[in-house]
Short mmCIF file of C-alpha atoms and ligand atoms in Angstrom, two decimals:
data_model
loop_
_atom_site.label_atom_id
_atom_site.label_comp_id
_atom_site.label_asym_id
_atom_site.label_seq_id
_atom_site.Cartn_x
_atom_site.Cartn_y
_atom_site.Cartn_z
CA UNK S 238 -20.18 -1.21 -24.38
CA UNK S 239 -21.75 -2.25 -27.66
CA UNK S 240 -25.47 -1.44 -28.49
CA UNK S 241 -27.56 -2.62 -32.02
CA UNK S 242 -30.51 -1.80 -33.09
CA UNK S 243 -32.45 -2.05 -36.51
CA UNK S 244 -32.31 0.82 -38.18
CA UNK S 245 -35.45 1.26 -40.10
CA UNK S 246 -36.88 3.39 -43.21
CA UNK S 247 -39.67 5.77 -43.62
CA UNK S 248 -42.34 2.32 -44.69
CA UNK S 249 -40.73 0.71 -41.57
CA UNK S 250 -38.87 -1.48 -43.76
CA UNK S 251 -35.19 -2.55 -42.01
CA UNK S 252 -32.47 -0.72 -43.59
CA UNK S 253 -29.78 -1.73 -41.89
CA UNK S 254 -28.31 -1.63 -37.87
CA UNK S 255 -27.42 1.15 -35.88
CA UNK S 256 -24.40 0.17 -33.85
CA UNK S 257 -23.46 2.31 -30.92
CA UNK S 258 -19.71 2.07 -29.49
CA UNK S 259 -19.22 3.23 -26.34
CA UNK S 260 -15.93 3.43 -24.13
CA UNK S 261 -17.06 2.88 -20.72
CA UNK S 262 -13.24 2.31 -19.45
CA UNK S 263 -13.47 5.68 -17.20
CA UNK S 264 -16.85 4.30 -15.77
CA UNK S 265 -15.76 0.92 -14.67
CA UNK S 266 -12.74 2.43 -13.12
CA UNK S 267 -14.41 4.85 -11.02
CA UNK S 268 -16.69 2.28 -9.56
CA UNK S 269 -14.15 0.13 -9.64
CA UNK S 270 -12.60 2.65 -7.03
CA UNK S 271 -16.27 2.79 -5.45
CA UNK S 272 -16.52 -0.42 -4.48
CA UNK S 273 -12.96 -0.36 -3.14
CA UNK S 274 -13.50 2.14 -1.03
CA UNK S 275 -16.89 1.12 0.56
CA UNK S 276 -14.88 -2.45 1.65
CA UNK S 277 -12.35 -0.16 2.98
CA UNK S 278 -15.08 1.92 5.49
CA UNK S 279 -16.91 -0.98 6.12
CA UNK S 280 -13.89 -2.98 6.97
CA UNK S 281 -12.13 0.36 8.56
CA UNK S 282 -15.02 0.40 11.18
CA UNK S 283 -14.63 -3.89 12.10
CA UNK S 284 -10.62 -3.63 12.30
CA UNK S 285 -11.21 -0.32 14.81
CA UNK S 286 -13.41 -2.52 16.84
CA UNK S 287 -11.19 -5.43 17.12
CA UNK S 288 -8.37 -3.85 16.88
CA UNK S 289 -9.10 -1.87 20.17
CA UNK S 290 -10.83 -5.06 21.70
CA UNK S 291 -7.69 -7.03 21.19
CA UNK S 292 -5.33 -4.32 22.26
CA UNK S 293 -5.91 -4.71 26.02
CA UNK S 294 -5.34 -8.11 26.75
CA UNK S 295 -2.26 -8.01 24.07
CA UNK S 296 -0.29 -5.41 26.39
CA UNK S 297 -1.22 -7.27 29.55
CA UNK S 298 0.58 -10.48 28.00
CA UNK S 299 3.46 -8.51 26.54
CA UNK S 300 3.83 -6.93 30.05
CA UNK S 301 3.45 -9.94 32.04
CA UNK S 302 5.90 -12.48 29.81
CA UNK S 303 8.89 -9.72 30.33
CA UNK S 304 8.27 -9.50 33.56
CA UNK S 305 8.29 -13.24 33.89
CA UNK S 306 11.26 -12.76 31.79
CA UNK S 307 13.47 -10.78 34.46
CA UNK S 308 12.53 -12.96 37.15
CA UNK S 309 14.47 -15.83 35.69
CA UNK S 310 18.03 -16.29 35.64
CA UNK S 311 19.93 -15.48 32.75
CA UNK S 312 21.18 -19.08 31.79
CA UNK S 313 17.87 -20.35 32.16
CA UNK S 314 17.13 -21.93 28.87
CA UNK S 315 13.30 -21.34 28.92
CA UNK S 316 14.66 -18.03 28.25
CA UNK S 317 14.22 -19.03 24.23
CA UNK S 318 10.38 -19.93 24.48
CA UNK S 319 9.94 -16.34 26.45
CA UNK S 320 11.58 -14.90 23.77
CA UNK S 321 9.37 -16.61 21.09
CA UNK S 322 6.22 -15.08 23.06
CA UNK S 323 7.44 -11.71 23.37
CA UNK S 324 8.38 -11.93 19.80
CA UNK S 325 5.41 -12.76 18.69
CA UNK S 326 3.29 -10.70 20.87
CA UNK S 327 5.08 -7.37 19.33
CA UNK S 328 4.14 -9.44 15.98
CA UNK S 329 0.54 -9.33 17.21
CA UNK S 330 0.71 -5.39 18.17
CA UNK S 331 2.13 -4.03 14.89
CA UNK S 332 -0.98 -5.62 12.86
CA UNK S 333 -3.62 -4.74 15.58
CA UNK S 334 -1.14 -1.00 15.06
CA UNK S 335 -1.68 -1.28 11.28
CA UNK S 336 -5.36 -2.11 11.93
CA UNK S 337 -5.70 1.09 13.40
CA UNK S 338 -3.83 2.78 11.22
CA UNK S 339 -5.81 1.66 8.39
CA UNK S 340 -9.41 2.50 10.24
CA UNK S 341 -8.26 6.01 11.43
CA UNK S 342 -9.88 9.10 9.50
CA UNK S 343 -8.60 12.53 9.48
CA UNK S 344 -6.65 12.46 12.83
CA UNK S 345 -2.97 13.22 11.37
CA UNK S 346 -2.42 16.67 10.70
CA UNK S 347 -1.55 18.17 7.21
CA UNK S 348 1.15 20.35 6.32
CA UNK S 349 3.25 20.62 2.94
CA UNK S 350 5.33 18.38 2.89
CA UNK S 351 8.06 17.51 -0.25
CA UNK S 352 8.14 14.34 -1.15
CA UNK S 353 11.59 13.98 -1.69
CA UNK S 354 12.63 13.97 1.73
CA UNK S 355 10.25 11.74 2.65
CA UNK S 356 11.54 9.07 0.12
CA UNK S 357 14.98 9.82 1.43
CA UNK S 358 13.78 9.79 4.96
CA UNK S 359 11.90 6.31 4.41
CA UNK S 360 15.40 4.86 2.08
CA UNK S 361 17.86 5.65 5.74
CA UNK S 362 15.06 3.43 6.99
CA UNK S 363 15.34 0.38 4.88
CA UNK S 364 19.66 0.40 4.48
CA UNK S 365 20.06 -2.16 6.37
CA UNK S 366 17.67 -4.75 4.78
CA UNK S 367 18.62 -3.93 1.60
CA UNK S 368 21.89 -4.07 2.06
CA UNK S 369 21.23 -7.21 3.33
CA UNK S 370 18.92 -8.41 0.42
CA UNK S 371 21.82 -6.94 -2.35
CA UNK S 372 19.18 -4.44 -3.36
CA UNK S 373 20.41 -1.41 -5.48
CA UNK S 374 18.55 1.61 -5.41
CA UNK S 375 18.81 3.99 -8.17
CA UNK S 376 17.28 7.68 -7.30
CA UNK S 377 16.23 10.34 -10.20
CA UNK S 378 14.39 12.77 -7.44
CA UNK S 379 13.07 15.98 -9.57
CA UNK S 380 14.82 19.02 -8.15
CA UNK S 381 12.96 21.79 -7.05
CA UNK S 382 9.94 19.54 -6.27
CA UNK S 383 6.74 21.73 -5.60
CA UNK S 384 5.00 20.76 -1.83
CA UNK S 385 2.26 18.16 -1.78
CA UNK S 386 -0.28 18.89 1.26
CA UNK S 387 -0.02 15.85 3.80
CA UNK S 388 1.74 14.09 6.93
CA UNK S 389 4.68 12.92 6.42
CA UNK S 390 4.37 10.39 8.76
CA UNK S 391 1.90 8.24 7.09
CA UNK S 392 3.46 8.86 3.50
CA UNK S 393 6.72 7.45 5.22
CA UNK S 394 4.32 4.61 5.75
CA UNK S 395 3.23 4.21 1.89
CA UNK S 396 6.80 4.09 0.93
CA UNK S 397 8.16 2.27 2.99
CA UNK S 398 5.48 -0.66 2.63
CA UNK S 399 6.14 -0.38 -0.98
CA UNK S 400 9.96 -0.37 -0.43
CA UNK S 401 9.74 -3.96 1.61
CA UNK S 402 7.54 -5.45 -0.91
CA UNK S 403 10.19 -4.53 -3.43
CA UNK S 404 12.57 -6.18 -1.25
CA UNK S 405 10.61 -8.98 -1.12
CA UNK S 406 9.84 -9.31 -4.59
CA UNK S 407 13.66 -9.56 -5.10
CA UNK S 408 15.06 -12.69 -3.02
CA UNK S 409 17.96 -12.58 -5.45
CA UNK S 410 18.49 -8.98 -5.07
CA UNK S 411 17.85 -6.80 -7.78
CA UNK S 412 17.23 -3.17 -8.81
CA UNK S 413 14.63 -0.22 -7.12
CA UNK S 414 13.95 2.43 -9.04
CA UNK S 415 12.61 5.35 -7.37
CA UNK S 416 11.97 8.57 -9.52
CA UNK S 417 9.67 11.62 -8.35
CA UNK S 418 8.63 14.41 -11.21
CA UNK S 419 5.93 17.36 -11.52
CA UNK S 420 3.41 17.49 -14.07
CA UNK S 421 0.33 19.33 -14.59
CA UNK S 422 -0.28 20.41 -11.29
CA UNK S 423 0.34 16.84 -9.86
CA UNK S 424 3.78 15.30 -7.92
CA UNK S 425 4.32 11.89 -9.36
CA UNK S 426 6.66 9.36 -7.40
CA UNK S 427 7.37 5.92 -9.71
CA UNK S 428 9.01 3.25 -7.91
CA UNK S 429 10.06 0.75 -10.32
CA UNK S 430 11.64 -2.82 -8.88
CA UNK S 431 13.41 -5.92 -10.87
CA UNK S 432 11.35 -8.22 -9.24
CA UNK S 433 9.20 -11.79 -10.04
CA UNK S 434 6.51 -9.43 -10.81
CA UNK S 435 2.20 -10.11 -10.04
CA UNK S 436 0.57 -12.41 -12.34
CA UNK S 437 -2.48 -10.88 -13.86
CA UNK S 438 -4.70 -12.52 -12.13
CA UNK S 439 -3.60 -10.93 -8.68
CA UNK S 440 -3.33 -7.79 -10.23
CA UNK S 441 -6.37 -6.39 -8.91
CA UNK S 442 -6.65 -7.95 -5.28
CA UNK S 443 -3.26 -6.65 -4.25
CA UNK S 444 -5.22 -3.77 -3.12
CA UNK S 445 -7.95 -6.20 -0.73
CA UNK S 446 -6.99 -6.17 2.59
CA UNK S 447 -5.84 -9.18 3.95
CA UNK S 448 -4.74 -10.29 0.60
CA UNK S 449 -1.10 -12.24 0.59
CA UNK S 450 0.88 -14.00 -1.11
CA UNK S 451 3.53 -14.34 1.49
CA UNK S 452 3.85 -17.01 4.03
CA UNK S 453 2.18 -17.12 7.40
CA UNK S 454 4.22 -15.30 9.77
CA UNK S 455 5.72 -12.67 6.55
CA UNK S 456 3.18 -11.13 4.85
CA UNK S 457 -0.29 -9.84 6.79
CA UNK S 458 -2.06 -8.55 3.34
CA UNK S 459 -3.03 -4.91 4.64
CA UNK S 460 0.33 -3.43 3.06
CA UNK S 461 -0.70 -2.46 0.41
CA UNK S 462 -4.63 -1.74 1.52
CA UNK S 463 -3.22 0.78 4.06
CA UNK S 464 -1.01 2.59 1.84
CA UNK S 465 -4.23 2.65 -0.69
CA UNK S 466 -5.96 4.23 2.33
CA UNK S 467 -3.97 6.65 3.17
CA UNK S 468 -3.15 7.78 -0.62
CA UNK S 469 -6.92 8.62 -0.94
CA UNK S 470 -6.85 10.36 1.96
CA UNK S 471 -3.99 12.82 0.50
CA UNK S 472 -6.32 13.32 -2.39
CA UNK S 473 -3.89 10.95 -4.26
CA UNK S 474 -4.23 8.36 -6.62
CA UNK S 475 -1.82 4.87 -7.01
CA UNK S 476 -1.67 2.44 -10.03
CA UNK S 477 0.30 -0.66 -10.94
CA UNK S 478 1.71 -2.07 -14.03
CA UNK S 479 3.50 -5.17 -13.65
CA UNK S 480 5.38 -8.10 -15.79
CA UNK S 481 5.50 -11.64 -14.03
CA UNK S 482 9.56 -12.28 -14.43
CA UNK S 483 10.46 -8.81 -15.20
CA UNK S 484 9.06 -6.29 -12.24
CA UNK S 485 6.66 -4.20 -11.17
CA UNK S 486 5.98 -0.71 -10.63
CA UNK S 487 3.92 1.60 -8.91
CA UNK S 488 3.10 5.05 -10.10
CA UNK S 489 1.40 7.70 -7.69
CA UNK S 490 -0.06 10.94 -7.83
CA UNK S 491 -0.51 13.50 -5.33
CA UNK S 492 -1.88 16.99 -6.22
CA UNK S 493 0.78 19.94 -5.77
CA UNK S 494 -0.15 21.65 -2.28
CA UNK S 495 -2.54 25.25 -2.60
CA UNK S 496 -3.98 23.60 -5.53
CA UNK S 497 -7.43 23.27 -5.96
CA UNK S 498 -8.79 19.96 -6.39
CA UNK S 499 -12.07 17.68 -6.51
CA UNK S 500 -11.70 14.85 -3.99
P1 ADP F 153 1.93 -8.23 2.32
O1 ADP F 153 3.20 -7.56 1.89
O2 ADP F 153 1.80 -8.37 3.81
O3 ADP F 153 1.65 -9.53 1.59
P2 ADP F 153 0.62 -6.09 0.86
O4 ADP F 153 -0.79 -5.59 0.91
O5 ADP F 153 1.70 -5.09 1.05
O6 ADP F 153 0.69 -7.26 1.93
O7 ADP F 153 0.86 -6.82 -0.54
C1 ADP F 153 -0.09 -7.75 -1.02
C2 ADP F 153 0.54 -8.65 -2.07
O8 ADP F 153 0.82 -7.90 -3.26
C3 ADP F 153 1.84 -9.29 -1.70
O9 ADP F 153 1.68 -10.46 -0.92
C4 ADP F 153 2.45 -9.62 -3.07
O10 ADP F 153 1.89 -10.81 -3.61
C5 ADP F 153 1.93 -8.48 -3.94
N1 ADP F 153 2.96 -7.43 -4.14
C6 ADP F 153 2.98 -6.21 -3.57
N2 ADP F 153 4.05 -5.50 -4.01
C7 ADP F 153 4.71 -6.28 -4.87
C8 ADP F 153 5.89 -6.12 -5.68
N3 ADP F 153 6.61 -5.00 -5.67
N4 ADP F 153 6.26 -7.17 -6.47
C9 ADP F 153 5.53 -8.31 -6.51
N5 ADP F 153 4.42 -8.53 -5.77
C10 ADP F 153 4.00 -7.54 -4.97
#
């Protein structure tokens, strides 16, 4: 922030300017974070709605399609179009399920947990696709690593939405880097992938939910909005660096459990 104003003399003659320089970085970042987090309640409280609205008539259609399912015979070639619908209804479930993941509040409950296991937890998950997707994963997991307060359940979620999009960002395969350190009082997990990378100008919606990049039917956009959600939640913070062709990576933060911090 720049101000300038006349600088003037004892007669009240000009003299010269005064210029003011001001770094205002910290500022825009925290209401940066502000604004990000009143979309997130606002939209929290609309997906809870729906998502509960829509969850009713969703299991009644999943239920009655497999039982419409076992009443025909096993050659019967509609069996394919069943299978589309009951495909595509559990489709259907897991984003009304990450809708209400995303608008729940305080309901998991908090213990320390070490983030190490949970990345090795959430990696046993994701073997197979990245085995399939020639994805290497190179681990440099700090030793030792103090407790972070939290449930482990939704941090398995954060990493493993960050894992797929890794995967994702690799259709060649590639490299994901996953290292976890302590510093000042804070755990620190960096995952680091070889990927196509964000172009600037996406760099700060990848965070909006509903915000995609991936085709209809692959990517739903609340990824990376959920995992933002539940990082706050742990007190925690998440940032991005990223270099279209080269990669991305993701840095986060989560304070060291019994210590005292402002939320
Ligand atoms: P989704 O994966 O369903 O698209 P997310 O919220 O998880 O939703 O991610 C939003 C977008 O951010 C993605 O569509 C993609 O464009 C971008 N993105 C996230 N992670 C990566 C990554 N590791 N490399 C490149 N782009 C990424």
């Amino acid at each position: 922030n720049v101000s300038i104003a006349p600088l003037v003399g004892k007669a009240g003659e000009r003299i010269g300017r005064l210029i003011l320089l001001d770094d205002i970085s910290q500022r825009v970042r925290l209401e940066e974070q502000m604004v990000q987090t009143e979309k997130l309640t606002s939209l929290g409280l609309l997906a809870a709605g729906v998502a509960h609205e829509v969850n009713t008539p969703l299991a009644v259609i999943s239920n009655y399609i497999q039982m419409l399912a076992r009443q025909l015979p096993a050659d019967d070639p509609r069996h394919q179009i069943i299978d589309k619908v009951v495909k595509q209804t559990f489709r259907a479930s897991e984003i009304v399920n990450n809708l209400l993941n995303f608008s729940r509040t305080g309901a998991a409950e908090f213990t320390a947990v070490n983030l190490n296991s949970v990345v090795e937890e959430t990696l046993s998950l994701v073997t197979h696709p990245f085995k399939t997707a020639r994805v290497n994963v190179l681990k440099t997991l700090q030793t030792q690593l103090p407790p972070v307060l939290g449930s482990a359940n939704r941090l398995q979620q954060v990493f493993l939405n960050l894992f797929m999009n890794a995967r994702d960002a690799m259709p060649s395969g590639g490299m994901l880097e996953i290292r976890t350190a302590c510093n000042n009082g804070y755990v620190e997990v960096e995952i680091t992938d070889t990927g196509t990378g964000i172009p600037r100008e996406n760099l700060h919606r990848i965070f909006d939910p509903f915000f995609t990049t991936k085709s209809t039917g692959r990517g739903t956009g609340l990824g990376l909005s959920v995992s933002y959600g539940i990082i706050k939640e742990h007190a925690g913070k998440i940032d991005v660096r990223s270099t279209p062709g080269k990669g991305t990576s993701f840095r986060l933060e989560f304070p060291v459990a019994g210590k005292a911090v402002n939320v």
